[in-house]
Amino acid sequence: MLVLLPPSEGKAASGRGAPLKTESLSLPGLTAAREAVLGELVELCAADEEKAREVLGLSEGLRGEVAKNAELRTAGARPAGEIYTGVLYDALDLASLDADARKRAARSLLVFSGLWGAVRVSDRIPSYRCSMGLKLPGLGALGAYWRAPMAEVLPAVAGNGPVLDLRSAAYATAWKPKGEVAGRTATVRVLHAPTRKVVSHFNKATKGRIVRSLLTSGSAPEGPAQLVEALRDLGYTVEAEEPAKAGKPWSLDVLVEEIH
């Protein structure tokens, strides 16, 4: 199973280890595209702080993010699973997983990124600021920029099993599964059961708990239908809508009674 995750806006500090090597990241077919985004982002942030702050949409209080981006090629790197923080990643709590669950996380989790395209949680990266919604002066809107390289690389990464898509809308623009891969993809909404509304905080927290439950249980569903059953066995209330025609994803609503 492949699990598609959004990154977090907040990130932990870069490590003190060796700097990033883009060629060492997973999904090597994305290396050239990564280098292009990295090069433009570093150049922008090193040349003109005010322009960079405007492009990145940063408040005065986040001015330091510009300087951090300017030093991305020399900053220390640490595993992406340690860099990404926030509600979803707090609930997922990768650091507390046992050894087997950590191995499953390294194989199955793929975090989308405006800067890197997508990375495994074991890939070593520096802390950065670059959302998928950005429009860089030279490359344009990053969601559109990543579509071609992602379309080349990700179908093979998806393998033959189900794809659990937990991305937010901005990151879903970078790759839309098509054809046979789409048919075994399940997109997820988390709804407050009494109101049937999505609420951002518990939506993210529940998605983190879902991933953690799947990793710790060792579930290995063969397709979306088996994924629904696995989630129900793990105690989640799931309403599933099968696609009306081939080449379309499943839609799963996970209903939560309490907001927490």
CSV table of C-alpha atoms in Angstrom, one decimal:
chain,number,residue,atom,x,y,z
A,1,MET,CA,0.0,0.0,0.0
A,2,LEU,CA,1.1,3.5,-0.8
A,3,VAL,CA,0.0,6.4,1.5
A,4,LEU,CA,0.1,9.9,0.1
A,5,LEU,CA,0.5,12.6,2.8
A,6,PRO,CA,0.6,16.4,2.7
A,7,PRO,CA,3.6,18.0,4.4
A,8,SER,CA,3.3,20.3,7.4
A,9,GLU,CA,3.6,24.1,7.2
A,10,GLY,CA,5.5,24.0,10.5
A,11,LYS,CA,8.8,22.2,10.4
A,12,ALA,CA,11.5,21.2,12.9
A,13,ALA,CA,14.9,22.7,12.7
A,14,SER,CA,17.4,21.3,10.2
A,15,GLY,CA,19.8,18.8,11.6
A,16,ARG,CA,23.6,19.1,12.2
A,17,GLY,CA,24.5,16.3,9.8
A,18,ALA,CA,25.7,16.3,6.3
A,19,PRO,CA,23.9,18.8,3.9
A,20,LEU,CA,21.3,17.7,1.4
A,21,LYS,CA,22.2,15.7,-1.7
A,22,THR,CA,19.3,15.7,-4.0
A,23,GLU,CA,20.6,12.7,-5.9
A,24,SER,CA,20.4,10.7,-2.7
A,25,LEU,CA,16.6,11.2,-2.3
A,26,SER,CA,14.1,8.5,-3.2
A,27,LEU,CA,12.3,8.7,-6.5
A,28,PRO,CA,15.5,9.7,-8.5
A,29,GLY,CA,13.4,10.5,-11.5
A,30,LEU,CA,12.5,13.7,-9.8
A,31,THR,CA,16.1,14.8,-9.3
A,32,ALA,CA,16.3,17.3,-12.2
A,33,ALA,CA,12.9,18.9,-11.2
A,34,ARG,CA,14.0,19.1,-7.6
A,35,GLU,CA,17.2,20.8,-8.6
A,36,ALA,CA,15.4,23.4,-10.6
A,37,VAL,CA,13.0,24.3,-7.8
A,38,LEU,CA,15.8,24.3,-5.2
A,39,GLY,CA,18.0,26.5,-7.4
A,40,GLU,CA,15.3,29.1,-8.0
A,41,LEU,CA,14.2,29.1,-4.4
A,42,VAL,CA,17.8,29.6,-3.0
A,43,GLU,CA,18.6,32.3,-5.6
A,44,LEU,CA,15.4,34.2,-4.8
A,45,CYS,CA,15.9,34.1,-1.1
A,46,ALA,CA,19.6,35.0,-1.3
A,47,ALA,CA,19.1,37.9,-3.6
A,48,ASP,CA,16.1,39.9,-2.4
A,49,GLU,CA,14.6,39.3,1.0
A,50,GLU,CA,11.6,41.5,0.5
A,51,LYS,CA,10.7,40.0,-2.9
A,52,ALA,CA,11.2,36.5,-1.5
A,53,ARG,CA,9.0,37.3,1.5
A,54,GLU,CA,6.3,38.5,-0.9
A,55,VAL,CA,6.5,35.5,-3.1
A,56,LEU,CA,6.5,33.1,-0.1
A,57,GLY,CA,3.6,35.0,1.5
A,58,LEU,CA,5.4,35.4,4.8
A,59,SER,CA,4.5,37.8,7.5
A,60,GLU,CA,7.1,40.1,9.1
A,61,GLY,CA,7.3,37.6,12.0
A,62,LEU,CA,8.4,34.9,9.6
A,63,ARG,CA,11.1,36.9,7.9
A,64,GLY,CA,13.7,34.4,9.2
A,65,GLU,CA,12.3,31.7,6.8
A,66,VAL,CA,13.8,33.6,3.9
A,67,ALA,CA,17.3,33.3,5.3
A,68,LYS,CA,16.7,29.6,6.1
A,69,ASN,CA,15.8,29.0,2.4
A,70,ALA,CA,18.9,30.9,1.2
A,71,GLU,CA,21.1,28.3,3.1
A,72,LEU,CA,19.3,25.1,2.0
A,73,ARG,CA,22.3,23.8,0.1
A,74,THR,CA,24.6,24.0,3.1
A,75,ALA,CA,22.1,23.3,6.0
A,76,GLY,CA,22.2,20.0,7.8
A,77,ALA,CA,19.7,17.4,6.9
A,78,ARG,CA,17.6,14.9,8.9
A,79,PRO,CA,14.9,12.4,8.0
A,80,ALA,CA,11.8,14.0,6.6
A,81,GLY,CA,9.7,12.1,9.2
A,82,GLU,CA,11.5,14.3,11.8
A,83,ILE,CA,11.3,17.5,9.8
A,84,TYR,CA,7.5,17.5,9.3
A,85,THR,CA,5.6,18.4,12.5
A,86,GLY,CA,2.0,19.6,13.1
A,87,VAL,CA,-1.3,18.0,13.9
A,88,LEU,CA,-1.2,15.1,11.5
A,89,TYR,CA,2.4,14.2,12.3
A,90,ASP,CA,1.9,14.6,16.0
A,91,ALA,CA,-0.9,12.0,15.8
A,92,LEU,CA,1.1,9.7,13.6
A,93,ASP,CA,4.1,10.0,16.0
A,94,LEU,CA,6.6,8.1,13.9
A,95,ALA,CA,9.3,8.2,16.6
A,96,SER,CA,7.3,6.0,18.9
A,97,LEU,CA,6.5,3.2,16.3
A,98,ASP,CA,8.1,-0.2,16.9
A,99,ALA,CA,10.8,-1.4,14.5
A,100,ASP,CA,8.4,-3.3,12.2
A,101,ALA,CA,6.0,-0.4,11.9
A,102,ARG,CA,8.9,2.0,11.1
A,103,LYS,CA,9.9,-0.2,8.3
A,104,ARG,CA,6.4,-0.2,6.9
A,105,ALA,CA,6.3,3.6,7.2
A,106,ALA,CA,9.6,3.9,5.3
A,107,ARG,CA,8.2,1.7,2.5
A,108,SER,CA,4.6,3.0,2.3
A,109,LEU,CA,4.5,6.7,3.2
A,110,LEU,CA,5.1,9.4,0.6
A,111,VAL,CA,5.0,13.1,1.6
A,112,PHE,CA,4.3,15.6,-1.1
A,113,SER,CA,6.2,18.9,-1.2
A,114,GLY,CA,6.4,22.0,-3.2
A,115,LEU,CA,10.2,21.9,-3.1
A,116,TRP,CA,10.9,18.1,-3.4
A,117,GLY,CA,7.9,16.9,-5.3
A,118,ALA,CA,7.5,13.9,-3.0
A,119,VAL,CA,9.9,12.2,-0.5
A,120,ARG,CA,9.9,9.2,1.7
A,121,VAL,CA,9.9,9.8,5.5
A,122,SER,CA,13.4,8.3,5.6
A,123,ASP,CA,14.8,10.8,3.1
A,124,ARG,CA,17.2,13.3,4.7
A,125,ILE,CA,16.2,16.9,4.0
A,126,PRO,CA,16.7,20.3,5.6
A,127,SER,CA,14.0,22.4,7.1
A,128,TYR,CA,12.5,24.7,4.4
A,129,ARG,CA,9.6,27.0,3.5
A,130,CYS,CA,8.0,26.3,0.1
A,131,SER,CA,4.3,25.3,-0.2
A,132,MET,CA,2.8,23.7,-3.3
A,133,GLY,CA,0.6,26.8,-3.7
A,134,LEU,CA,3.6,29.1,-4.5
A,135,LYS,CA,4.2,30.6,-7.9
A,136,LEU,CA,8.0,31.1,-8.4
A,137,PRO,CA,9.0,33.8,-10.8
A,138,GLY,CA,10.9,31.5,-13.2
A,139,LEU,CA,9.0,28.2,-12.9
A,140,GLY,CA,5.4,29.4,-12.3
A,141,ALA,CA,2.9,27.7,-10.1
A,142,LEU,CA,4.5,24.7,-8.4
A,143,GLY,CA,1.3,22.5,-8.5
A,144,ALA,CA,1.3,22.7,-12.3
A,145,TYR,CA,5.1,22.5,-12.5
A,146,TRP,CA,5.2,19.1,-10.8
A,147,ARG,CA,2.5,17.4,-12.8
A,148,ALA,CA,4.7,16.2,-15.7
A,149,PRO,CA,7.6,14.8,-13.6
A,150,MET,CA,5.2,13.2,-11.1
A,151,ALA,CA,3.2,11.6,-14.0
A,152,GLU,CA,6.4,10.0,-15.2
A,153,VAL,CA,7.5,8.7,-11.8
A,154,LEU,CA,4.6,7.9,-9.5
A,155,PRO,CA,2.7,5.2,-11.4
A,156,ALA,CA,5.6,2.9,-10.9
A,157,VAL,CA,5.9,3.9,-7.3
A,158,ALA,CA,2.3,3.1,-6.7
A,159,GLY,CA,3.0,-0.6,-7.4
A,160,ASN,CA,0.1,-3.0,-7.5
A,161,GLY,CA,-1.6,-2.3,-4.2
A,162,PRO,CA,-4.1,0.3,-3.0
A,163,VAL,CA,-3.2,4.0,-2.8
A,164,LEU,CA,-4.6,5.8,0.2
A,165,ASP,CA,-4.7,9.5,-0.6
A,166,LEU,CA,-4.7,11.8,2.4
A,167,ARG,CA,-3.4,14.9,0.7
A,168,SER,CA,-4.9,18.3,1.0
A,169,ALA,CA,-6.3,19.9,-2.2
A,170,ALA,CA,-3.2,22.0,-2.9
A,171,TYR,CA,-0.9,18.9,-2.9
A,172,ALA,CA,-3.4,16.8,-4.9
A,173,THR,CA,-2.9,19.2,-7.8
A,174,ALA,CA,0.7,17.8,-8.3
A,175,TRP,CA,-0.4,14.3,-9.2
A,176,LYS,CA,-3.8,12.9,-10.0
A,177,PRO,CA,-3.8,9.1,-10.3
A,178,LYS,CA,-5.1,8.0,-13.7
A,179,GLY,CA,-6.4,4.8,-15.2
A,180,GLU,CA,-5.7,1.6,-13.4
A,181,VAL,CA,-3.9,3.3,-10.6
A,182,ALA,CA,-6.9,5.6,-10.0
A,183,GLY,CA,-9.1,2.6,-9.8
A,184,ARG,CA,-7.3,1.3,-6.7
A,185,THR,CA,-6.9,4.8,-5.1
A,186,ALA,CA,-9.1,5.8,-2.2
A,187,THR,CA,-9.4,9.5,-1.2
A,188,VAL,CA,-10.4,10.2,2.4
A,189,ARG,CA,-12.5,12.9,4.1
A,190,VAL,CA,-12.9,13.0,7.9
A,191,LEU,CA,-16.3,14.3,8.9
A,192,HIS,CA,-17.7,15.3,12.3
A,193,ALA,CA,-20.6,12.7,12.4
A,194,PRO,CA,-23.3,14.9,13.9
A,195,THR,CA,-22.7,17.8,11.5
A,196,ARG,CA,-21.2,16.0,8.5
A,197,LYS,CA,-18.7,18.9,8.3
A,198,VAL,CA,-14.9,18.8,7.8
A,199,VAL,CA,-13.1,20.5,10.6
A,200,SER,CA,-9.4,21.1,9.9
A,201,HIS,CA,-7.8,20.2,13.2
A,202,PHE,CA,-9.5,16.9,13.9
A,203,ASN,CA,-9.4,16.1,10.1
A,204,LYS,CA,-5.6,16.2,10.3
A,205,ALA,CA,-5.4,14.4,13.6
A,206,THR,CA,-7.7,11.6,12.5
A,207,LYS,CA,-5.7,11.1,9.3
A,208,GLY,CA,-2.6,10.8,11.4
A,209,ARG,CA,-4.2,8.2,13.7
A,210,ILE,CA,-5.5,6.3,10.7
A,211,VAL,CA,-2.0,5.9,9.2
A,212,ARG,CA,-0.6,5.0,12.6
A,213,SER,CA,-3.3,2.3,13.1
A,214,LEU,CA,-2.6,0.8,9.7
A,215,LEU,CA,1.2,0.8,10.3
A,216,THR,CA,1.0,-0.7,13.8
A,217,SER,CA,-1.6,-3.4,12.8
A,218,GLY,CA,0.5,-4.6,9.9
A,219,SER,CA,-2.6,-4.4,7.6
A,220,ALA,CA,-1.8,-5.3,4.0
A,221,PRO,CA,-5.0,-4.7,2.1
A,222,GLU,CA,-5.0,-5.8,-1.6
A,223,GLY,CA,-7.3,-3.1,-2.8
A,224,PRO,CA,-9.7,-0.4,-1.7
A,225,ALA,CA,-12.5,-2.7,-0.6
A,226,GLN,CA,-10.1,-4.6,1.6
A,227,LEU,CA,-8.7,-1.2,2.9
A,228,VAL,CA,-12.3,-0.2,4.0
A,229,GLU,CA,-12.6,-3.5,5.8
A,230,ALA,CA,-9.2,-3.1,7.5
A,231,LEU,CA,-10.2,0.4,8.7
A,232,ARG,CA,-13.5,-0.9,10.1
A,233,ASP,CA,-11.7,-3.7,11.8
A,234,LEU,CA,-9.5,-1.1,13.4
A,235,GLY,CA,-12.5,0.6,14.9
A,236,TYR,CA,-13.2,3.4,12.3
A,237,THR,CA,-16.6,4.2,11.0
A,238,VAL,CA,-16.2,4.3,7.3
A,239,GLU,CA,-18.7,5.1,4.5
A,240,ALA,CA,-17.4,4.0,1.2
A,241,GLU,CA,-18.5,5.0,-2.3
A,242,GLU,CA,-17.2,2.8,-5.1
A,243,PRO,CA,-16.4,4.6,-8.4
A,244,ALA,CA,-19.3,4.7,-10.9
A,245,LYS,CA,-16.9,3.8,-13.7
A,246,ALA,CA,-13.4,2.4,-14.2
A,247,GLY,CA,-10.4,4.7,-13.8
A,248,LYS,CA,-12.0,6.7,-11.0
A,249,PRO,CA,-11.0,6.6,-7.3
A,250,TRP,CA,-13.0,5.4,-4.4
A,251,SER,CA,-14.3,8.0,-1.9
A,252,LEU,CA,-14.1,7.2,1.8
A,253,ASP,CA,-15.8,9.2,4.6
A,254,VAL,CA,-14.4,8.5,8.0
A,255,LEU,CA,-17.0,9.6,10.6
A,256,VAL,CA,-15.8,10.9,14.0
A,257,GLU,CA,-18.2,11.6,16.9
A,258,GLU,CA,-15.9,13.8,19.0
A,259,ILE,CA,-13.6,16.6,17.9
A,260,HIS,CA,-10.2,16.0,19.4
